[in-house]
Amino acid sequence: MPYERQRNRMLSRTTSPRTARTMLILRAMVAAIAAAVVTFAQDRSGDFALIVFLAFLIVTLVVLVVEMVLRGFSAPRWALALAYALGVLLVVALPGESGARFHFALLIWAASAGIVELAAGLVHRGSAEARDRLTVGALTCVLAIVTLLVSPAYSLDYFVEEAGQSFTLTGTIIGVGLFGGWAAIVAVYLGIGALSPAQKTVVAETAVTKDAS
């Protein structure tokens, strides 16, 4: 029937490997940009950390919403988008000093987003998407655990003889570095995943296309 044929074509388009790869590439690019900014920036104050983290959360949230529109409003995608929205809300609404706000927002976001992706990967294990969710979820949970071990009030003064200058290592600087390292690893992993062949998805798409004909 014309209706069934049209619905199958829409399903084939929204579940195509090209769409899935595009979403992975976009998430990888956002993470890579965040990692690059953190790596090459001289200022790693609390205000800087909040701006970079907030920009990362907002842009990734937009990508996740676009993915839901293109690929379907599934529970795992909804939950992950809500975790990123929670991170945005925490950065904007948490009171207190900027370094502490960054620390707690990073901790709560990483815990919630990590658990959501890890759970989604475990429930739907066996597919390439589930494998990506498991890995990114585990990495994000590790980020939450390590962030929990770092105190935002930590401060260490040290002197570098070669530079002839004193420096201060703070908990915020460590937290920003942890976030940047996580973003770099996730960017590389998602980039590799986007370039890897997705045989199962191609088979599924071919089956749907045949049903539509």
Short mmCIF file of C-alpha atoms in Angstrom, two decimals, residues 2 19 31 53 55 63 80-81 84 89 101 103 110 119 132 135 151 154 162 178 189-191 193 204 207-208:
data_model
loop_
_atom_site.label_atom_id
_atom_site.label_comp_id
_atom_site.label_asym_id
_atom_site.label_seq_id
_atom_site.Cartn_x
_atom_site.Cartn_y
_atom_site.Cartn_z
CA PRO A 2 1.17 3.60 -0.63
CA THR A 19 22.51 9.53 9.62
CA ALA A 31 34.16 17.05 22.05
CA PHE A 53 31.63 23.44 29.80
CA ALA A 55 29.12 25.70 25.48
CA VAL A 63 23.02 17.55 18.37
CA LEU A 80 20.65 11.36 27.51
CA ALA A 81 19.22 14.67 26.28
CA TYR A 84 22.73 17.21 29.17
CA LEU A 89 20.65 23.94 34.29
CA ARG A 101 30.03 25.58 40.51
CA HIS A 103 33.20 21.18 39.92
CA ALA A 110 29.10 13.17 34.39
CA ALA A 119 22.51 1.56 31.03
CA ASP A 132 29.56 3.14 21.56
CA THR A 135 32.33 2.86 26.07
CA SER A 151 38.41 19.02 45.89
CA TYR A 154 42.58 22.27 46.54
CA GLU A 162 63.49 27.19 34.41
CA LEU A 178 40.12 16.07 33.53
CA TYR A 189 36.62 7.10 20.00
CA LEU A 190 33.47 8.53 18.40
CA GLY A 191 35.45 9.61 15.36
CA GLY A 193 33.28 4.68 15.43
CA ALA A 204 18.69 -3.73 8.34
CA ALA A 207 15.75 -5.34 4.42
CA VAL A 208 13.52 -2.34 5.02
#
